[in-house]
Short mmCIF file of C-alpha atoms (C1' of nucleotides) in Angstrom, two decimals:
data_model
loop_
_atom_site.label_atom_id
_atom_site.label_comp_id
_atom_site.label_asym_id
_atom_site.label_seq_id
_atom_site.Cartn_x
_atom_site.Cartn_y
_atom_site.Cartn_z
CA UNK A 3 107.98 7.21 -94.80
CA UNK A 4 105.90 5.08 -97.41
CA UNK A 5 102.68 2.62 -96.76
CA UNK A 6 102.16 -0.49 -97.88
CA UNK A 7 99.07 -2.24 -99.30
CA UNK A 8 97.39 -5.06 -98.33
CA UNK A 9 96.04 -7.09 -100.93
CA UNK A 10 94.33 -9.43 -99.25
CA UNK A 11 92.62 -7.16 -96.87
CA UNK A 12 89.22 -6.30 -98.64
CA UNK A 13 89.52 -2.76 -97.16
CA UNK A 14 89.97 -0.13 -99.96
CA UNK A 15 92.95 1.07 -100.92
CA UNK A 16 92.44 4.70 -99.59
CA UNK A 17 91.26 3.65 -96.34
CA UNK A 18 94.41 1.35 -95.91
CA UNK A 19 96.16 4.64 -96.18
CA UNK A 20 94.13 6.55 -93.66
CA UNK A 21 94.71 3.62 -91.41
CA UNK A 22 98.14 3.81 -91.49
CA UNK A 23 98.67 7.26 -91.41
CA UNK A 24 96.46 7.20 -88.35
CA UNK A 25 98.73 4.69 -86.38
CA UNK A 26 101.82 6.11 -87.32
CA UNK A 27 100.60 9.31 -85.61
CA UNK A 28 99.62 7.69 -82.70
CA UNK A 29 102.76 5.67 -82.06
CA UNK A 30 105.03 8.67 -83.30
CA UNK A 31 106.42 7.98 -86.00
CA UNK A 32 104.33 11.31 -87.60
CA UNK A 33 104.47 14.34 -85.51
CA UNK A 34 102.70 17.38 -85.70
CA UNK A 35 104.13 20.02 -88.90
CA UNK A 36 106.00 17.41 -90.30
CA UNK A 37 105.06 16.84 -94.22
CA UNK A 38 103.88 13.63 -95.84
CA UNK A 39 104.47 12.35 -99.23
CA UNK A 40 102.84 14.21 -101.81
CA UNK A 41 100.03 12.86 -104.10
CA UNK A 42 101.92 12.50 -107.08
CA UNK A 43 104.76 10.93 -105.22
CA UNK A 44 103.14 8.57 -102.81
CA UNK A 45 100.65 7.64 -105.92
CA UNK A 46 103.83 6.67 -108.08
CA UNK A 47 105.40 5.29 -105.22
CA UNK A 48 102.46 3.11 -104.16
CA UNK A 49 101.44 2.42 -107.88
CA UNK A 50 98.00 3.80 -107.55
CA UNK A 51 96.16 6.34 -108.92
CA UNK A 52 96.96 9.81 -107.59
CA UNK A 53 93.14 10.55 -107.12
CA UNK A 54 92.77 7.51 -104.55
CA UNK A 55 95.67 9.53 -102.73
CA UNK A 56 94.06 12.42 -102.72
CA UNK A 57 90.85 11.09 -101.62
CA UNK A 58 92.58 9.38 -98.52
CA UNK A 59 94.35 12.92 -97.64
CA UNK A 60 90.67 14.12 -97.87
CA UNK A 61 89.07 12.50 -95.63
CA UNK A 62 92.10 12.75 -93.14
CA UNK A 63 91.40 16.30 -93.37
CA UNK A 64 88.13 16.04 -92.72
CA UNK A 65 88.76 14.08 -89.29
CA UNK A 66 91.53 16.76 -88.80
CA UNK A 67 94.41 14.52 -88.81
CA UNK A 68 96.30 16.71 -91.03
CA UNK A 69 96.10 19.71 -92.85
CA UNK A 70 96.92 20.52 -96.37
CA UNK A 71 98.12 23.83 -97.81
CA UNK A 72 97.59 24.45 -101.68
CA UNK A 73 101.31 24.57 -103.85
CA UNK A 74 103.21 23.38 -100.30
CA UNK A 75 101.76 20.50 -99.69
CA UNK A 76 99.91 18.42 -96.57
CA UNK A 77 101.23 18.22 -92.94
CA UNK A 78 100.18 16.47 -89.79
CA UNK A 79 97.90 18.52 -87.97
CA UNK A 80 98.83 19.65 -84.15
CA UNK A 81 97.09 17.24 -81.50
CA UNK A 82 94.01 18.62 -79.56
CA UNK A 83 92.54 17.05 -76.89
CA UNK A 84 89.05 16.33 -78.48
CA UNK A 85 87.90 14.17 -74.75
CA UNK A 86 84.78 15.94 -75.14
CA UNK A 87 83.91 14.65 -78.50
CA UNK A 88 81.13 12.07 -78.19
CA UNK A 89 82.00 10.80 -81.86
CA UNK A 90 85.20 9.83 -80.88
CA UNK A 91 84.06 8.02 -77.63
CA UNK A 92 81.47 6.38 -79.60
CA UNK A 93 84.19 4.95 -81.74
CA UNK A 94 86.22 3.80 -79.52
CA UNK A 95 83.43 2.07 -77.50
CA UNK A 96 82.44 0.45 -81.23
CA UNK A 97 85.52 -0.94 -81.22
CA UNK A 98 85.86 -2.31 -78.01
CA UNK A 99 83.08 -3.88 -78.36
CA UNK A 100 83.94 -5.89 -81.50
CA UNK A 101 86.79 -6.98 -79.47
CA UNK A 102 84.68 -8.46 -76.08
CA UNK A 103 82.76 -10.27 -79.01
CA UNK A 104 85.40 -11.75 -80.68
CA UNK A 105 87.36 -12.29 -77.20
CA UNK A 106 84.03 -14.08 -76.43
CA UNK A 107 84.51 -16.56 -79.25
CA UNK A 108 88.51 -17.20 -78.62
CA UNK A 109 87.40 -18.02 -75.04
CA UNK A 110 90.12 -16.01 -72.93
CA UNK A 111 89.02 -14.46 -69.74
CA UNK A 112 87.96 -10.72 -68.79
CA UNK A 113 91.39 -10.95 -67.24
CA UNK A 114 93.48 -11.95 -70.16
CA UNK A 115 91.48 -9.15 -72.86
CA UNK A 116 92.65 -6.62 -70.49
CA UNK A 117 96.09 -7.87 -70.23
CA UNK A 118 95.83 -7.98 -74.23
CA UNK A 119 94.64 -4.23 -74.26
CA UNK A 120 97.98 -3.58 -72.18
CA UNK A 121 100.13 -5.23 -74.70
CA UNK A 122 98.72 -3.59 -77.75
CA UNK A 123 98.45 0.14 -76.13
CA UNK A 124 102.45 -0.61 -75.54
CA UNK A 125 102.80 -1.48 -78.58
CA UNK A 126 101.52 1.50 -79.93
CA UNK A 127 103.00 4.11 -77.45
CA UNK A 128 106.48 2.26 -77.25
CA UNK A 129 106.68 1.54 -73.10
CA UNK A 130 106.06 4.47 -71.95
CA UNK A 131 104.11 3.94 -69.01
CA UNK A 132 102.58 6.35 -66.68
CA UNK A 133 99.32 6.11 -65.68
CA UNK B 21 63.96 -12.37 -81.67
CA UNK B 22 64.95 -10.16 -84.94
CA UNK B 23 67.18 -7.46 -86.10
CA UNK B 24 66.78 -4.10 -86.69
CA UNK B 25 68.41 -2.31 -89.90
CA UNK B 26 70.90 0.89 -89.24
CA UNK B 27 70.17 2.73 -92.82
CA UNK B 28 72.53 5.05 -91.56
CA UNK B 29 75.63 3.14 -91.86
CA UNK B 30 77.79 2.31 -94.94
CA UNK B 31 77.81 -1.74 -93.44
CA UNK B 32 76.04 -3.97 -95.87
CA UNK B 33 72.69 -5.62 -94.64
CA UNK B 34 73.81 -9.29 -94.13
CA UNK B 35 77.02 -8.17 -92.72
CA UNK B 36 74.49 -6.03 -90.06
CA UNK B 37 73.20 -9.68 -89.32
CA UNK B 38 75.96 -11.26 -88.67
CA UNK B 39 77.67 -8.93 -86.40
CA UNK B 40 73.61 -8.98 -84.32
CA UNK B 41 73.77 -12.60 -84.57
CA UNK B 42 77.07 -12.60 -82.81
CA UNK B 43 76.54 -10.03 -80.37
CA UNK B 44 73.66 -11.69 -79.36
CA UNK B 45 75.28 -15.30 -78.49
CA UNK B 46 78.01 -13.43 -76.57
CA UNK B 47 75.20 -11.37 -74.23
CA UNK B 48 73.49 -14.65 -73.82
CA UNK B 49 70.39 -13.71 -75.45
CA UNK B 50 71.24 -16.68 -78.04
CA UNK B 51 71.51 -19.81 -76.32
CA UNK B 52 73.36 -23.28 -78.33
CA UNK B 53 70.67 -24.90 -80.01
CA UNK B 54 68.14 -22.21 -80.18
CA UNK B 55 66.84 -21.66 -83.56
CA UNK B 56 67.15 -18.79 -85.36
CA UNK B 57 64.12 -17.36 -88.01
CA UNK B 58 63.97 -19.19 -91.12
CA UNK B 59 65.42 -17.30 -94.23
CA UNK B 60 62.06 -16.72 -95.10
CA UNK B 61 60.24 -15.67 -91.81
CA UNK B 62 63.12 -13.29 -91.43
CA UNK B 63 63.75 -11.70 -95.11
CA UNK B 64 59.89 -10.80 -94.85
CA UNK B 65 60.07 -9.42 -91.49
CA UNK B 66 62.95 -6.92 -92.09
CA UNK B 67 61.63 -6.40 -95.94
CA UNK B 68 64.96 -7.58 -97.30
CA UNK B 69 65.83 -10.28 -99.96
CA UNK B 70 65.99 -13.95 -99.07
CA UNK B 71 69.62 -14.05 -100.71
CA UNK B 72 70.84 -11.36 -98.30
CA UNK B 73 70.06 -13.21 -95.12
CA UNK B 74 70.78 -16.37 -96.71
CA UNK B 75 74.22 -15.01 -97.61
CA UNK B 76 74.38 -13.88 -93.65
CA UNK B 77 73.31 -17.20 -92.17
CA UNK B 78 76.37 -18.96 -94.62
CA UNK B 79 79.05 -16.77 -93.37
CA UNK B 80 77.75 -17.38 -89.95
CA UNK B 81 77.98 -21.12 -90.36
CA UNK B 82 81.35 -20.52 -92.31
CA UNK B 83 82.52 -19.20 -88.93
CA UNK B 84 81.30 -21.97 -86.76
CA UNK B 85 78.38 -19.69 -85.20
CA UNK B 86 75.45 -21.49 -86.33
CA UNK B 87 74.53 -24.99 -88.09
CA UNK B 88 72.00 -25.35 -90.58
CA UNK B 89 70.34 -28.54 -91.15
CA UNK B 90 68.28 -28.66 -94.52
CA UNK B 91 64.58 -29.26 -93.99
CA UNK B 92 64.76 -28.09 -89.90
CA UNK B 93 66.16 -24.68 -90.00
CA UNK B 94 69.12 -22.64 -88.72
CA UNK B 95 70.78 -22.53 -84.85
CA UNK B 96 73.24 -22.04 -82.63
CA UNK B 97 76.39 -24.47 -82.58
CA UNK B 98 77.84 -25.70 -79.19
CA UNK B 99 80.50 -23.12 -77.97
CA UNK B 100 83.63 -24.58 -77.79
CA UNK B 101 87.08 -23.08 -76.73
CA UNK B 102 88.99 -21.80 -79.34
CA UNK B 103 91.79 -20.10 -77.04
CA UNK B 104 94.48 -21.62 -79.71
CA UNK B 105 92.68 -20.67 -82.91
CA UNK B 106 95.30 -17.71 -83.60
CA UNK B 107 92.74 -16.10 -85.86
CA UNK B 108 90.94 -15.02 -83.40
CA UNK B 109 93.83 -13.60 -81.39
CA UNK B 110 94.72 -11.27 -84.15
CA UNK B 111 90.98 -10.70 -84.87
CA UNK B 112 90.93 -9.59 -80.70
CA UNK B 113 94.18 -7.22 -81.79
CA UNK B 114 93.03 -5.58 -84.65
CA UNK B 115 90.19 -4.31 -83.02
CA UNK B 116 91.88 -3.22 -79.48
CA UNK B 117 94.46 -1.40 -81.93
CA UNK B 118 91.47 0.31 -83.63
CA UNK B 119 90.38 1.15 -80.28
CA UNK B 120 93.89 2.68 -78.81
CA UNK B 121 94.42 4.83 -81.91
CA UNK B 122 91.12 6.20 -81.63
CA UNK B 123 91.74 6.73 -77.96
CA UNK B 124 94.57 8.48 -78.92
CA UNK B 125 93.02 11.07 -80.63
CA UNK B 126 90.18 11.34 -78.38
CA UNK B 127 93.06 12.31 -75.45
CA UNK B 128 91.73 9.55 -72.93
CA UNK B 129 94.69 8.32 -70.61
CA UNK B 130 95.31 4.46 -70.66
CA UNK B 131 93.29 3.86 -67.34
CA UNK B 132 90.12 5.86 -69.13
CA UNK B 133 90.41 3.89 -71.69
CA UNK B 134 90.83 -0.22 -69.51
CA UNK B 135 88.14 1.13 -67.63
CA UNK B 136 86.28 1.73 -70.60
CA UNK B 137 86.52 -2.18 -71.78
CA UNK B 138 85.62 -3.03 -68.86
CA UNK B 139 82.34 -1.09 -69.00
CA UNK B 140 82.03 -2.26 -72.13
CA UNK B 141 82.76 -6.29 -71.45
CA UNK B 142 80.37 -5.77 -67.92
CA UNK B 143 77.43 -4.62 -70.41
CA UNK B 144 77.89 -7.28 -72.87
CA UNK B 145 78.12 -10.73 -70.13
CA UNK B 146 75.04 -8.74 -67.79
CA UNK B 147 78.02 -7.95 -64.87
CA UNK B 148 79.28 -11.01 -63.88
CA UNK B 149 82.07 -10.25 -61.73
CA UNK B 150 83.82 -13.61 -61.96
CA UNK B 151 87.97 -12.88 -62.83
"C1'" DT C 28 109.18 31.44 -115.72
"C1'" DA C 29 109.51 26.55 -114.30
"C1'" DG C 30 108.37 23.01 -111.51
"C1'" DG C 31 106.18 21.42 -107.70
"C1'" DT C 32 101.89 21.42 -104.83
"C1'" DG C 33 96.55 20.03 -104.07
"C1'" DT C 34 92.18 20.03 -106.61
"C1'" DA C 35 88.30 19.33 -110.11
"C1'" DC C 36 86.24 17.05 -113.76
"C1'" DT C 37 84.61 13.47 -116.97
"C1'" DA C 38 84.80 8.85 -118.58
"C1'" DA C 39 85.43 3.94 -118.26
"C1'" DT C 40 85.99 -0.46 -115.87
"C1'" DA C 41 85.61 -3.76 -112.11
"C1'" DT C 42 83.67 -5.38 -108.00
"C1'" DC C 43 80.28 -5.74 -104.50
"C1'" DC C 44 75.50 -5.42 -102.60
"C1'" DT C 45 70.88 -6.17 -103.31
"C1'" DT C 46 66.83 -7.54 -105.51
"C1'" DA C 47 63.98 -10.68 -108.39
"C1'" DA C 48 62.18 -14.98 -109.96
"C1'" DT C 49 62.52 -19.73 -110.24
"C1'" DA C 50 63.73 -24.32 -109.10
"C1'" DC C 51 65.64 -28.13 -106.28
"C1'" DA C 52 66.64 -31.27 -102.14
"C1'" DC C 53 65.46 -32.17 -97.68
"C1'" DT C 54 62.40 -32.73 -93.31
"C1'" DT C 55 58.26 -32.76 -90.74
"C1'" DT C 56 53.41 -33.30 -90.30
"C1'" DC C 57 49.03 -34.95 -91.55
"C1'" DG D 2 51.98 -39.88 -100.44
"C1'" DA D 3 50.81 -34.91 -100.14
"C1'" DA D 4 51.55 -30.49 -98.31
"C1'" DA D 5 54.04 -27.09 -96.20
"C1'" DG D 6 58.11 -25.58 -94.38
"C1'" DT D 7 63.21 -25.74 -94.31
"C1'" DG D 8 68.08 -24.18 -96.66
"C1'" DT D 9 70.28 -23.89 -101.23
"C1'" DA D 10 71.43 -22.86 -106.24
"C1'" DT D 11 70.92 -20.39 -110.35
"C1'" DT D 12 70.56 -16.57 -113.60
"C1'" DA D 13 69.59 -11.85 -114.46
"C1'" DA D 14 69.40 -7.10 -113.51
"C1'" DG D 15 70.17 -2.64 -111.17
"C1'" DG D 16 72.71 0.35 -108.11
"C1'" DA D 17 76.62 1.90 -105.43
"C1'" DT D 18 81.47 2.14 -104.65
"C1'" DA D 19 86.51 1.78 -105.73
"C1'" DT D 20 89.89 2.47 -108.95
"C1'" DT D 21 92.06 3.97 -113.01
"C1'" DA D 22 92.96 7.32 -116.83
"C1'" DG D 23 93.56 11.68 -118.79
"C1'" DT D 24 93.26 16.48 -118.65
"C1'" DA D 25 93.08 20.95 -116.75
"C1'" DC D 26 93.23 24.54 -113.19
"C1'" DA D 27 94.85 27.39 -109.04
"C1'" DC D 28 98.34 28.03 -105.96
"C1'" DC D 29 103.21 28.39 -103.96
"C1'" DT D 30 108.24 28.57 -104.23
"C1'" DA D 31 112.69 29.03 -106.22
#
DNA sequence: TAGGTGTACTAATATCCTTAATACACTTTC
DNA sequence: GAAAGTGTATTAAGGATATTAGTACACCTA
């Protein structure tokens, strides 16, 4: 239930967390109510300061990944459908879009980064596969 | 034939350049062998130090985009398939994962979200239906 | 009360981004 | 050859951000 850093990734440190916690919701290995690490802990843990923790849980809470309750501690927050959100759909759009760039460069097909999509959405949601 | 500065975001100004440069050559509006603006004639058009898009135009060239040739200027190398360069694959990944954990908090299915690249890839190659 | 929680604050250091000014090596044109 | 245009290299400075360190406070639970 820990993260790891990358040291060669030039991302900061807090956003590495954010990242992961992110992920790890959305292939469910963090559910809603359940409690992550807290700041002292993962800090010591991770052997980082405790305020670069606490800035990552920040700014989770300010997307409204998780919640955090003063002298308990912070918990993943329940999923709402947020399909109206034009932020979100912006950033997901950003980010497909990096990928048609790059898949531009490698050369594959319009076929092939769609078949790629597939793979890494399975990845992430472990085979389950309606729709 | 130049780029426009988003003050808004927290990207750096020749890393802005790069990613226009790119996204450019994969919509076709950058053709192999066109030139791009000198340092110069660029740096004074978007009021920005000659270091900055000097420092763009290396990376660029670091990443086989562009060629410089001292005394003649800057442009666009040949494209060439680079279908086994597996930096680019994982580049592809990273960003489709971006894009399925954002999806997954936005609450779109997995069809919302294919049909989504392929708006996406049909706005960046001018809707080529080939594949 | 004791120990655990998140938070706030100031200070210091390191790194990165950007600007500034200058100089050099190269190419093309006249 | 001279002039003007190319990319490049260098040093210096300022600003912003990331990270660490240390301390203190407010809150909850046992």
């Amino acid at each position: 239930m820990f993260f790891h850093i990358d040291t060669k990734s030039n991302a900061p440190l807090y956003e590495q967390i954010i990242q992961q916690v992110k992920e790890m919701c959305a292939k469910g290995l963090l559910t809603p109510d359940e409690r992550l690490p807290s700041v002292r802990e993962l800090s010591s843990h991770m052997v980082i300061n405790p305020n670069t923790v606490s800035k990552a849980y920040q700014e989770l809470e300010r997307q409204g990944i998780i919640v955090t309750v003063r002298g308990r501690g912070t918990f993943i927050s329940k999923k709402t459908d947020r399909t109206s959100d034009p932020g979100r759909l912006k950033a997901i759009r950003e980010s497909l879009k990096e990928a048609v760039i790059e898949n531009y460069y490698a050369g594959y097909s319009k076929k092939e980064l769609i078949k790629l999509l597939e793979e890494v959405y399975e990845e992430m949601e472990g085979k389950t596969d309606e729709n």
